[in-house]
């Protein structure tokens, strides 16, 4: 089932009657989620991710715009008639019911021709539980489960009624690092198996990039960029997206372009054709640095952190907006110990130029 | 841990509290238990060194008492009826209140008002709603109007003109002359007084307070007075034997022809007796033939001052119910008590349940909505289970409070604990204990207190046991 968001906008009226400050939580969201894909909705806290999700599942009304599931207009449909499954940020498992009762609950609500017999319900509960590998835990209460198990129960509950669309609101935010890794793989697996169109909200870019078919980056209610994770990473549309994706984060410098030469301080790092002279923000991915004693970019060396396969070179430069510059290099390449400075060459495909006023990407050929 | 060297300091700090607890809590409990097992315990005699037989005589006596069994029945009945009703109602109101936004605070305040109002005061208001304001002695009288007629078809109504607790006047017009009739209430019919204001054209009479009689007077042909009382047992005549002349009776030109009063029952269309018609022969002042003069003492059905409940019942075509007056039925009494106690118990329960509701995470409701849960199922499968700790608390405290019911009965029926003419009909356990104490029956009171304690204890244990299974914490 594809999901079409047409100019979806959500405005919360101001609480305070005196100040007329409305909150535009989601601004003109326009996107078609392809059928059977896993979409990662990504953005910093408060950017309107949950609000978007709630509008898709019907818990919140749109201020304007339309939502279609396939060809059905569901804009004014109530949540129960939309056939969506939602996994809440904190799971919202009914604490007084066992895992089995929790998973079975949506089935027991079915009435009319959809009504199931007890056996059918049990069977489907079992199926859903097996899918998320909690069939051993059916008689426990949510409070007797680990965070990861709870999350899987929540997914099973959302899946059991075969939703047309599965929505997950930061389902991993409460888990520790290892469980997070494990469960996000599981979500990916379940989604692949069920082929249910899934929207996954997170503010963790790594999470979104690792499991999504498509990511949507949002900022202050406005969609910044939509695309396959690697495409967005490799070609961010603006400084915000560039900064938001990637760990360690992109290194940003102040610089300028003069006669096709991109300069940080006085040093020409790369050349770019067909760009008028102007001041720039220059973003360089950590993996875009190559240690080269003859390299144009000279930085003050602070430390070298060896992380096995790679090393991270920490240095500073007056033009850098970040307090330190982090570059990831092959650990075979040794930086002379005790040296005060380090020189880099820059990989042209890892450097992005941004207009200093608009912070929009300047697309051009970099050499 | 306090180090043992300094423990005495801790005890000193605790001493005031310990002493107060010992004197005002622990000792009374011990003493209650002691007195309960001593037959015919009298504190004064005990102080004088008397000893009392040890045993369960007091308990036997309590259970042998009809009054005690009535109390037990009343208490249990009220508990069993009011706790479920008030809990269910409080739950519905709390859920409703919780789901509305506008006026929520306002309505919450309204529902909370009874909680901060004195229950005796509320009881009196309820008594008035189910009846007529005032004490029961007067209640009866106001249900009667007195008619005077000089011809059967020309009725002239004597209207109530003044009243205080024991004495009131009626005024009426017969042949363009105003007549007054004073009635006074007295405990004993033998002591009926004629109110001594004979000036002008004033009838005087007396009325018996105790149950349902009105007393009128007439003058016998020999100059003495005759009092006529209409009582529940029928018409009764009394001769006062007083000699003074009554100007009020100068209705006849010849005092020797003063009236002898006769009474006929007055029936309504259904043939029910609704009063009496008193009549005597009278010669008009202007002269002429003697005419028959009637006074009708009659039940009036459209009196504004009956309680609002009966007013409403009659407005909608129902029959008035004798809720709490003399000779009212037990079921009616209990009904009034249940309404009152439930109403009185609601605010606290609503408050607790509202608090509980507001602490339920809203996401459970969002989740339920997405799962397509109907409103009723949301209430039964989500709200009630999640509210169950609060519900258990409300039910347990409700039962404990219910077994200690006392003031509400006083509020409605006064300290006679029953409708007029039937004191003690709605007596409760606590009331019984008070009465036994007032009657210097310490042993019986203590034994009853222990029995009450045992009942509350058992019921609370059962409640806790049930809630262990059903309550989700
Ligand atoms: N009911 C509401 N009334 C007013 N403003 C709201 C309401 N709900 C959300 N907002 C505002 O809308 C914006 C978007 O909120 P939303 O919950 O969608 O953020 P989010 O992207 O999910 O953030 P997080 O990652 O912290 O969960 C925020 O600025 C928030 O303050
Ligand atoms: Mg959120």
mmCIF file of C-alpha atoms in Angstrom, chain B residues 109-463:
data_model
loop_
_atom_site.group_PDB
_atom_site.id
_atom_site.type_symbol
_atom_site.label_atom_id
_atom_site.label_comp_id
_atom_site.label_asym_id
_atom_site.label_seq_id
_atom_site.Cartn_x
_atom_site.Cartn_y
_atom_site.Cartn_z
ATOM 1 C CA UNK B 109 -16.053 22.052 41.886
ATOM 2 C CA UNK B 110 -19.779 21.441 41.817
ATOM 3 C CA UNK B 111 -19.304 17.742 42.383
ATOM 4 C CA UNK B 112 -16.884 18.448 45.155
ATOM 5 C CA UNK B 113 -19.175 20.793 47.077
ATOM 6 C CA UNK B 114 -20.986 18.133 49.114
ATOM 7 C CA UNK B 115 -17.641 17.047 50.477
ATOM 8 C CA UNK B 116 -17.029 20.365 52.188
ATOM 9 C CA UNK B 117 -20.583 20.701 53.445
ATOM 10 C CA UNK B 118 -21.744 19.492 56.831
ATOM 11 C CA UNK B 119 -23.538 16.197 56.464
ATOM 12 C CA UNK B 120 -26.188 16.996 59.066
ATOM 13 C CA UNK B 121 -26.984 20.168 57.143
ATOM 14 C CA UNK B 122 -27.181 18.236 53.901
ATOM 15 C CA UNK B 123 -29.329 15.659 55.634
ATOM 16 C CA UNK B 124 -31.791 18.309 56.666
ATOM 17 C CA UNK B 125 -31.957 19.571 53.110
ATOM 18 C CA UNK B 126 -32.592 16.055 51.893
ATOM 19 C CA UNK B 127 -35.250 15.547 54.543
ATOM 20 C CA UNK B 128 -36.903 18.709 53.287
ATOM 21 C CA UNK B 129 -36.697 17.523 49.709
ATOM 22 C CA UNK B 130 -38.383 14.298 50.534
ATOM 23 C CA UNK B 131 -40.889 15.948 52.767
ATOM 24 C CA UNK B 132 -41.804 19.310 54.229
ATOM 25 C CA UNK B 133 -39.517 21.701 55.959
ATOM 26 C CA UNK B 134 -40.041 21.881 59.678
ATOM 27 C CA UNK B 135 -40.393 19.388 62.449
ATOM 28 C CA UNK B 136 -42.749 16.496 62.189
ATOM 29 C CA UNK B 137 -45.279 17.873 64.694
ATOM 30 C CA UNK B 138 -46.155 20.682 62.395
ATOM 31 C CA UNK B 139 -45.975 18.604 59.318
ATOM 32 C CA UNK B 140 -49.215 16.951 60.069
ATOM 33 C CA UNK B 141 -51.169 20.115 60.676
ATOM 34 C CA UNK B 142 -50.220 21.805 57.511
ATOM 35 C CA UNK B 143 -51.746 18.993 55.606
ATOM 36 C CA UNK B 144 -55.101 20.126 56.857
ATOM 37 C CA UNK B 145 -57.031 23.185 56.077
ATOM 38 C CA UNK B 146 -60.016 24.196 58.005
ATOM 39 C CA UNK B 147 -63.102 25.233 56.242
ATOM 40 C CA UNK B 148 -66.022 26.926 57.744
ATOM 41 C CA UNK B 149 -69.297 26.992 55.979
ATOM 42 C CA UNK B 150 -72.563 28.451 56.898
ATOM 43 C CA UNK B 151 -74.194 26.650 54.130
ATOM 44 C CA UNK B 152 -72.816 23.432 52.843
ATOM 45 C CA UNK B 153 -72.224 24.794 49.381
ATOM 46 C CA UNK B 154 -70.722 28.155 50.458
ATOM 47 C CA UNK B 155 -67.425 27.120 51.796
ATOM 48 C CA UNK B 156 -65.146 29.565 53.413
ATOM 49 C CA UNK B 157 -61.617 28.559 53.915
ATOM 50 C CA UNK B 158 -59.845 29.140 57.129
ATOM 51 C CA UNK B 159 -56.317 29.955 56.158
ATOM 52 C CA UNK B 160 -53.214 29.494 58.142
ATOM 53 C CA UNK B 161 -52.141 32.906 59.296
ATOM 54 C CA UNK B 162 -49.446 32.480 61.898
ATOM 55 C CA UNK B 163 -47.372 29.720 63.145
ATOM 56 C CA UNK B 164 -44.539 28.947 65.446
ATOM 57 C CA UNK B 165 -43.437 25.677 66.901
ATOM 58 C CA UNK B 166 -46.372 24.992 69.146
ATOM 59 C CA UNK B 167 -49.091 27.347 68.197
ATOM 60 C CA UNK B 168 -50.789 28.728 65.172
ATOM 61 C CA UNK B 169 -53.886 30.482 64.034
ATOM 62 C CA UNK B 170 -56.319 30.114 61.290
ATOM 63 C CA UNK B 171 -58.400 32.921 59.974
ATOM 64 C CA UNK B 172 -61.560 32.571 57.972
ATOM 65 C CA UNK B 173 -64.546 34.484 56.830
ATOM 66 C CA UNK B 174 -68.092 33.456 57.584
ATOM 67 C CA UNK B 175 -70.905 35.799 56.566
ATOM 68 C CA UNK B 176 -68.423 38.690 56.195
ATOM 69 C CA UNK B 177 -67.253 38.233 59.717
ATOM 70 C CA UNK B 178 -63.735 37.133 60.300
ATOM 71 C CA UNK B 179 -63.231 34.273 62.653
ATOM 72 C CA UNK B 180 -60.037 33.162 64.175
ATOM 73 C CA UNK B 181 -59.122 29.832 65.437
ATOM 74 C CA UNK B 182 -56.071 29.322 67.564
ATOM 75 C CA UNK B 183 -54.595 25.933 67.881
ATOM 76 C CA UNK B 184 -51.915 24.985 70.239
ATOM 77 C CA UNK B 185 -49.952 21.800 70.400
ATOM 78 C CA UNK B 186 -49.871 19.800 73.549
ATOM 79 C CA UNK B 187 -48.458 16.467 74.423
ATOM 80 C CA UNK B 188 -51.468 15.158 76.204
ATOM 81 C CA UNK B 189 -55.046 15.419 75.119
ATOM 82 C CA UNK B 190 -56.240 15.682 78.716
ATOM 83 C CA UNK B 191 -54.329 18.914 79.078
ATOM 84 C CA UNK B 192 -55.643 20.587 76.000
ATOM 85 C CA UNK B 193 -55.779 24.290 76.558
ATOM 86 C CA UNK B 194 -58.174 26.755 75.171
ATOM 87 C CA UNK B 195 -56.097 29.719 74.278
ATOM 88 C CA UNK B 196 -57.319 32.549 76.383
ATOM 89 C CA UNK B 197 -57.944 35.285 73.968
ATOM 90 C CA UNK B 198 -61.664 35.597 73.682
ATOM 91 C CA UNK B 199 -61.840 39.193 72.613
ATOM 92 C CA UNK B 200 -63.690 39.984 69.481
ATOM 93 C CA UNK B 201 -64.760 37.214 67.267
ATOM 94 C CA UNK B 202 -62.201 34.650 68.013
ATOM 95 C CA UNK B 203 -62.511 31.002 68.208
ATOM 96 C CA UNK B 204 -60.004 29.286 70.323
ATOM 97 C CA UNK B 205 -59.047 25.736 70.384
ATOM 98 C CA UNK B 206 -56.252 23.372 71.050
ATOM 99 C CA UNK B 207 -54.610 20.689 69.146
ATOM 100 C CA UNK B 208 -52.909 17.624 70.241
ATOM 101 C CA UNK B 209 -49.366 17.290 69.077
ATOM 102 C CA UNK B 210 -48.573 13.716 69.522
ATOM 103 C CA UNK B 211 -49.969 12.055 66.573
ATOM 104 C CA UNK B 212 -52.716 13.072 64.397
ATOM 105 C CA UNK B 213 -55.472 14.858 66.155
ATOM 106 C CA UNK B 214 -57.019 18.241 65.935
ATOM 107 C CA UNK B 215 -59.025 19.617 68.729
ATOM 108 C CA UNK B 216 -61.838 22.094 68.416
ATOM 109 C CA UNK B 217 -64.211 23.380 70.961
ATOM 110 C CA UNK B 218 -67.822 24.192 71.231
ATOM 111 C CA UNK B 219 -69.947 25.525 73.969
ATOM 112 C CA UNK B 220 -72.545 23.281 75.480
ATOM 113 C CA UNK B 221 -76.006 24.522 76.083
ATOM 114 C CA UNK B 222 -75.308 24.546 79.798
ATOM 115 C CA UNK B 223 -72.484 27.062 79.335
ATOM 116 C CA UNK B 224 -69.608 24.693 79.603
ATOM 117 C CA UNK B 225 -67.340 24.049 76.670
ATOM 118 C CA UNK B 226 -67.036 21.011 74.654
ATOM 119 C CA UNK B 227 -63.789 20.109 72.946
ATOM 120 C CA UNK B 228 -63.978 17.943 69.951
ATOM 121 C CA UNK B 229 -60.884 16.111 68.877
ATOM 122 C CA UNK B 230 -60.469 14.361 65.618
ATOM 123 C CA UNK B 231 -57.941 11.628 66.148
ATOM 124 C CA UNK B 232 -56.869 8.596 64.306
ATOM 125 C CA UNK B 233 -59.121 6.572 66.517
ATOM 126 C CA UNK B 234 -62.103 8.661 65.494
ATOM 127 C CA UNK B 235 -63.894 11.621 66.975
ATOM 128 C CA UNK B 236 -63.498 12.224 70.663
ATOM 129 C CA UNK B 237 -65.380 14.703 72.814
ATOM 130 C CA UNK B 238 -64.191 16.288 75.969
ATOM 131 C CA UNK B 239 -65.914 18.671 78.270
ATOM 132 C CA UNK B 240 -63.741 21.424 79.531
ATOM 133 C CA UNK B 241 -66.039 22.495 82.328
ATOM 134 C CA UNK B 242 -64.898 26.062 82.106
ATOM 135 C CA UNK B 243 -67.366 28.718 83.105
ATOM 136 C CA UNK B 244 -66.184 31.911 81.499
ATOM 137 C CA UNK B 245 -68.246 33.361 78.716
ATOM 138 C CA UNK B 246 -66.981 33.274 75.224
ATOM 139 C CA UNK B 247 -67.793 36.302 73.160
ATOM 140 C CA UNK B 248 -66.609 34.487 70.174
ATOM 141 C CA UNK B 249 -69.556 32.232 70.478
ATOM 142 C CA UNK B 250 -72.023 35.035 70.311
ATOM 143 C CA UNK B 251 -72.898 33.821 66.925
ATOM 144 C CA UNK B 252 -76.143 32.696 68.275
ATOM 145 C CA UNK B 253 -78.538 35.245 69.638
ATOM 146 C CA UNK B 254 -79.219 32.992 72.512
ATOM 147 C CA UNK B 255 -76.256 31.538 74.239
ATOM 148 C CA UNK B 256 -78.358 28.797 75.695
ATOM 149 C CA UNK B 257 -78.778 27.571 72.162
ATOM 150 C CA UNK B 258 -75.030 27.354 71.766
ATOM 151 C CA UNK B 259 -73.998 24.648 69.606
ATOM 152 C CA UNK B 260 -73.532 21.095 70.236
ATOM 153 C CA UNK B 261 -70.982 19.889 67.685
ATOM 154 C CA UNK B 262 -71.477 16.881 65.502
ATOM 155 C CA UNK B 263 -69.010 15.258 63.217
ATOM 156 C CA UNK B 264 -69.457 13.500 59.910
ATOM 157 C CA UNK B 265 -66.639 11.873 58.033
ATOM 158 C CA UNK B 266 -65.682 13.470 54.721
ATOM 159 C CA UNK B 267 -64.965 11.066 51.898
ATOM 160 C CA UNK B 268 -63.303 11.649 48.572
ATOM 161 C CA UNK B 269 -64.504 10.192 45.275
ATOM 162 C CA UNK B 270 -62.708 6.949 46.020
ATOM 163 C CA UNK B 271 -64.565 6.639 49.299
ATOM 164 C CA UNK B 272 -61.440 7.268 51.357
ATOM 165 C CA UNK B 273 -61.838 9.246 54.503
ATOM 166 C CA UNK B 274 -60.019 12.503 54.059
ATOM 167 C CA UNK B 275 -61.218 14.416 57.089
ATOM 168 C CA UNK B 276 -64.168 15.316 59.224
ATOM 169 C CA UNK B 277 -66.942 17.821 58.883
ATOM 170 C CA UNK B 278 -67.946 19.355 62.165
ATOM 171 C CA UNK B 279 -71.201 21.137 62.361
ATOM 172 C CA UNK B 280 -73.505 22.836 64.796
ATOM 173 C CA UNK B 281 -76.697 24.786 64.611
ATOM 174 C CA UNK B 282 -76.289 28.494 64.805
ATOM 175 C CA UNK B 283 -78.603 31.470 64.796
ATOM 176 C CA UNK B 284 -77.305 34.434 62.759
ATOM 177 C CA UNK B 285 -76.656 37.721 64.558
ATOM 178 C CA UNK B 286 -79.139 39.475 62.334
ATOM 179 C CA UNK B 287 -81.775 37.118 63.553
ATOM 180 C CA UNK B 288 -83.714 34.538 61.672
ATOM 181 C CA UNK B 289 -83.718 30.796 61.557
ATOM 182 C CA UNK B 290 -80.859 28.791 62.895
ATOM 183 C CA UNK B 291 -78.584 27.511 60.184
ATOM 184 C CA UNK B 292 -76.299 24.596 60.137
ATOM 185 C CA UNK B 293 -72.688 25.822 60.324
ATOM 186 C CA UNK B 294 -69.938 23.586 59.172
ATOM 187 C CA UNK B 295 -66.241 23.342 59.839
ATOM 188 C CA UNK B 296 -64.491 20.929 57.661
ATOM 189 C CA UNK B 297 -61.173 19.518 58.704
ATOM 190 C CA UNK B 298 -59.904 18.181 55.515
ATOM 191 C CA UNK B 299 -56.791 16.858 53.953
ATOM 192 C CA UNK B 300 -55.588 19.151 51.213
ATOM 193 C CA UNK B 301 -53.695 17.642 48.381
ATOM 194 C CA UNK B 302 -52.169 20.707 46.795
ATOM 195 C CA UNK B 303 -49.921 22.117 49.431
ATOM 196 C CA UNK B 304 -46.895 23.912 48.080
ATOM 197 C CA UNK B 305 -44.658 23.039 50.926
ATOM 198 C CA UNK B 306 -44.388 19.325 50.400
ATOM 199 C CA UNK B 307 -40.947 18.190 49.392
ATOM 200 C CA UNK B 308 -39.643 18.773 45.912
ATOM 201 C CA UNK B 309 -39.443 15.043 45.242
ATOM 202 C CA UNK B 310 -43.138 14.506 45.834
ATOM 203 C CA UNK B 311 -43.890 17.673 43.931
ATOM 204 C CA UNK B 312 -42.052 16.260 40.953
ATOM 205 C CA UNK B 313 -43.735 12.893 41.287
ATOM 206 C CA UNK B 314 -47.116 14.563 41.297
ATOM 207 C CA UNK B 315 -46.143 16.856 38.454
ATOM 208 C CA UNK B 316 -45.492 13.810 36.329
ATOM 209 C CA UNK B 317 -48.742 12.238 37.363
ATOM 210 C CA UNK B 318 -47.430 9.908 40.019
ATOM 211 C CA UNK B 319 -48.761 9.336 43.476
ATOM 212 C CA UNK B 320 -47.128 11.005 46.385
ATOM 213 C CA UNK B 321 -44.922 8.690 48.425
ATOM 214 C CA UNK B 322 -44.600 8.850 52.154
ATOM 215 C CA UNK B 323 -40.810 8.815 52.228
ATOM 216 C CA UNK B 324 -39.843 9.646 55.767
ATOM 217 C CA UNK B 325 -42.920 10.773 57.663
ATOM 218 C CA UNK B 326 -44.861 8.918 60.290
ATOM 219 C CA UNK B 327 -45.848 5.413 59.191
ATOM 220 C CA UNK B 328 -43.668 5.517 56.083
ATOM 221 C CA UNK B 329 -42.476 2.196 54.747
ATOM 222 C CA UNK B 330 -39.046 0.717 55.418
ATOM 223 C CA UNK B 331 -38.299 0.496 51.710
ATOM 224 C CA UNK B 332 -39.038 4.207 51.275
ATOM 225 C CA UNK B 333 -36.824 5.076 54.248
ATOM 226 C CA UNK B 334 -33.973 2.986 52.910
ATOM 227 C CA UNK B 335 -34.421 4.490 49.464
ATOM 228 C CA UNK B 336 -34.019 7.997 50.871
ATOM 229 C CA UNK B 337 -31.005 6.921 52.889
ATOM 230 C CA UNK B 338 -29.370 5.297 49.883
ATOM 231 C CA UNK B 339 -29.903 8.380 47.730
ATOM 232 C CA UNK B 340 -28.487 10.577 50.433
ATOM 233 C CA UNK B 341 -25.493 8.422 51.332
ATOM 234 C CA UNK B 342 -24.596 7.835 47.689
ATOM 235 C CA UNK B 343 -24.803 11.527 46.965
ATOM 236 C CA UNK B 344 -22.729 12.300 50.007
ATOM 237 C CA UNK B 345 -20.112 9.699 49.141
ATOM 238 C CA UNK B 346 -19.702 10.740 45.509
ATOM 239 C CA UNK B 347 -17.331 13.725 45.769
ATOM 240 C CA UNK B 348 -14.536 11.914 47.526
ATOM 241 C CA UNK B 349 -14.771 9.003 45.150
ATOM 242 C CA UNK B 350 -14.921 11.220 42.093
ATOM 243 C CA UNK B 351 -11.892 13.099 43.340
ATOM 244 C CA UNK B 352 -9.864 9.951 43.851
ATOM 245 C CA UNK B 353 -10.947 8.412 40.565
ATOM 246 C CA UNK B 354 -10.319 11.633 38.632
ATOM 247 C CA UNK B 355 -6.811 11.672 40.050
ATOM 248 C CA UNK B 356 -6.378 8.088 38.970
ATOM 249 C CA UNK B 357 -7.743 8.773 35.501
ATOM 250 C CA UNK B 358 -5.460 11.703 34.993
ATOM 251 C CA UNK B 359 -2.455 9.610 35.845
ATOM 252 C CA UNK B 360 -3.267 7.046 33.158
ATOM 253 C CA UNK B 361 -0.955 7.547 30.233
ATOM 254 C CA UNK B 362 -2.936 9.009 27.324
ATOM 255 C CA UNK B 363 -1.030 6.779 24.942
ATOM 256 C CA UNK B 364 -2.983 3.739 26.082
ATOM 257 C CA UNK B 365 -6.077 5.459 24.748
ATOM 258 C CA UNK B 366 -4.333 6.387 21.517
ATOM 259 C CA UNK B 367 -3.195 2.804 21.155
ATOM 260 C CA UNK B 368 -6.708 1.566 21.841
ATOM 261 C CA UNK B 369 -8.105 3.958 19.269
ATOM 262 C CA UNK B 370 -5.733 2.708 16.630
ATOM 263 C CA UNK B 371 -6.651 -0.830 17.552
ATOM 264 C CA UNK B 372 -10.267 0.097 16.866
ATOM 265 C CA UNK B 373 -11.537 -0.361 20.395
ATOM 266 C CA UNK B 374 -15.127 0.620 21.097
ATOM 267 C CA UNK B 375 -15.858 3.099 23.856
ATOM 268 C CA UNK B 376 -17.364 0.446 26.067
ATOM 269 C CA UNK B 377 -14.401 -1.835 25.682
ATOM 270 C CA UNK B 378 -12.035 1.037 26.377
ATOM 271 C CA UNK B 379 -13.888 1.557 29.653
ATOM 272 C CA UNK B 380 -14.021 -2.084 30.669
ATOM 273 C CA UNK B 381 -10.732 -3.353 29.298
ATOM 274 C CA UNK B 382 -8.462 -0.357 29.753
ATOM 275 C CA UNK B 383 -9.811 2.342 32.036
ATOM 276 C CA UNK B 384 -11.211 0.114 34.770
ATOM 277 C CA UNK B 385 -8.220 -2.230 35.016
ATOM 278 C CA UNK B 386 -5.790 0.658 35.033
ATOM 279 C CA UNK B 387 -7.938 2.402 37.609
ATOM 280 C CA UNK B 388 -8.327 -0.718 39.714
ATOM 281 C CA UNK B 389 -5.952 0.322 42.506
ATOM 282 C CA UNK B 390 -8.005 3.479 42.990
ATOM 283 C CA UNK B 391 -11.235 1.542 42.691
ATOM 284 C CA UNK B 392 -10.074 -0.921 45.309
ATOM 285 C CA UNK B 393 -9.165 1.927 47.614
ATOM 286 C CA UNK B 394 -12.499 3.612 47.074
ATOM 287 C CA UNK B 395 -14.446 0.408 47.631
ATOM 288 C CA UNK B 396 -12.566 -0.605 50.759
ATOM 289 C CA UNK B 397 -12.833 2.815 52.364
ATOM 290 C CA UNK B 398 -16.457 2.913 51.196
ATOM 291 C CA UNK B 399 -17.277 -0.275 53.075
ATOM 292 C CA UNK B 400 -15.441 0.868 56.171
ATOM 293 C CA UNK B 401 -17.273 4.191 56.069
ATOM 294 C CA UNK B 402 -20.558 2.432 55.330
ATOM 295 C CA UNK B 403 -20.318 0.234 58.401
ATOM 296 C CA UNK B 404 -19.782 3.344 60.470
ATOM 297 C CA UNK B 405 -22.834 5.080 59.023
ATOM 298 C CA UNK B 406 -24.539 7.235 61.616
ATOM 299 C CA UNK B 407 -24.585 10.959 60.919
ATOM 300 C CA UNK B 408 -26.462 10.561 57.663
ATOM 301 C CA UNK B 409 -29.362 8.924 59.496
ATOM 302 C CA UNK B 410 -29.319 11.699 62.080
ATOM 303 C CA UNK B 411 -29.280 14.196 59.237
ATOM 304 C CA UNK B 412 -32.476 12.828 57.747
ATOM 305 C CA UNK B 413 -34.407 11.423 60.683
ATOM 306 C CA UNK B 414 -32.943 13.299 63.608
ATOM 307 C CA UNK B 415 -31.526 11.510 66.623
ATOM 308 C CA UNK B 416 -34.647 9.408 67.019
ATOM 309 C CA UNK B 417 -33.082 7.440 64.141
ATOM 310 C CA UNK B 418 -36.429 6.750 62.557
ATOM 311 C CA UNK B 419 -39.592 8.337 61.251
ATOM 312 C CA UNK B 420 -42.008 9.925 63.723
ATOM 313 C CA UNK B 421 -43.683 7.292 65.815
ATOM 314 C CA UNK B 422 -41.100 4.672 64.966
ATOM 315 C CA UNK B 423 -37.849 5.654 66.665
ATOM 316 C CA UNK B 424 -34.851 3.411 66.098
ATOM 317 C CA UNK B 425 -36.241 1.956 62.890
ATOM 318 C CA UNK B 426 -33.112 3.024 61.014
ATOM 319 C CA UNK B 427 -30.704 2.719 63.881
ATOM 320 C CA UNK B 428 -27.200 1.658 62.857
ATOM 321 C CA UNK B 429 -24.389 -0.084 64.654
ATOM 322 C CA UNK B 430 -22.617 3.105 65.595
ATOM 323 C CA UNK B 431 -25.907 4.594 66.713
ATOM 324 C CA UNK B 432 -26.550 1.531 68.833
ATOM 325 C CA UNK B 433 -23.153 1.901 70.428
ATOM 326 C CA UNK B 434 -23.809 5.558 71.213
ATOM 327 C CA UNK B 435 -27.194 4.738 72.682
ATOM 328 C CA UNK B 436 -25.797 1.958 74.797
ATOM 329 C CA UNK B 437 -23.177 4.342 76.104
ATOM 330 C CA UNK B 438 -25.789 6.957 76.786
ATOM 331 C CA UNK B 439 -27.746 4.299 78.689
ATOM 332 C CA UNK B 440 -24.653 3.604 80.792
ATOM 333 C CA UNK B 441 -24.445 0.194 79.241
ATOM 334 C CA UNK B 442 -20.692 0.093 78.785
ATOM 335 C CA UNK B 443 -20.413 -3.640 78.433
ATOM 336 C CA UNK B 444 -23.006 -3.823 75.682
ATOM 337 C CA UNK B 445 -21.485 -0.828 73.888
ATOM 338 C CA UNK B 446 -18.015 -2.343 74.000
ATOM 339 C CA UNK B 447 -19.240 -5.707 72.836
ATOM 340 C CA UNK B 448 -21.087 -4.074 69.936
ATOM 341 C CA UNK B 449 -18.007 -2.048 69.071
ATOM 342 C CA UNK B 450 -15.985 -5.260 68.928
ATOM 343 C CA UNK B 451 -18.593 -6.926 66.777
ATOM 344 C CA UNK B 452 -18.530 -3.943 64.421
ATOM 345 C CA UNK B 453 -14.763 -4.112 64.382
ATOM 346 C CA UNK B 454 -14.863 -7.802 63.548
ATOM 347 C CA UNK B 455 -17.308 -7.217 60.695
ATOM 348 C CA UNK B 456 -15.238 -4.403 59.223
ATOM 349 C CA UNK B 457 -12.110 -6.467 59.616
ATOM 350 C CA UNK B 458 -13.559 -9.470 57.840
ATOM 351 C CA UNK B 459 -15.062 -7.402 55.036
ATOM 352 C CA UNK B 460 -11.800 -5.536 54.537
ATOM 353 C CA UNK B 461 -9.871 -8.785 54.439
ATOM 354 C CA UNK B 462 -12.247 -10.154 51.837
ATOM 355 C CA UNK B 463 -11.899 -6.938 49.864
#
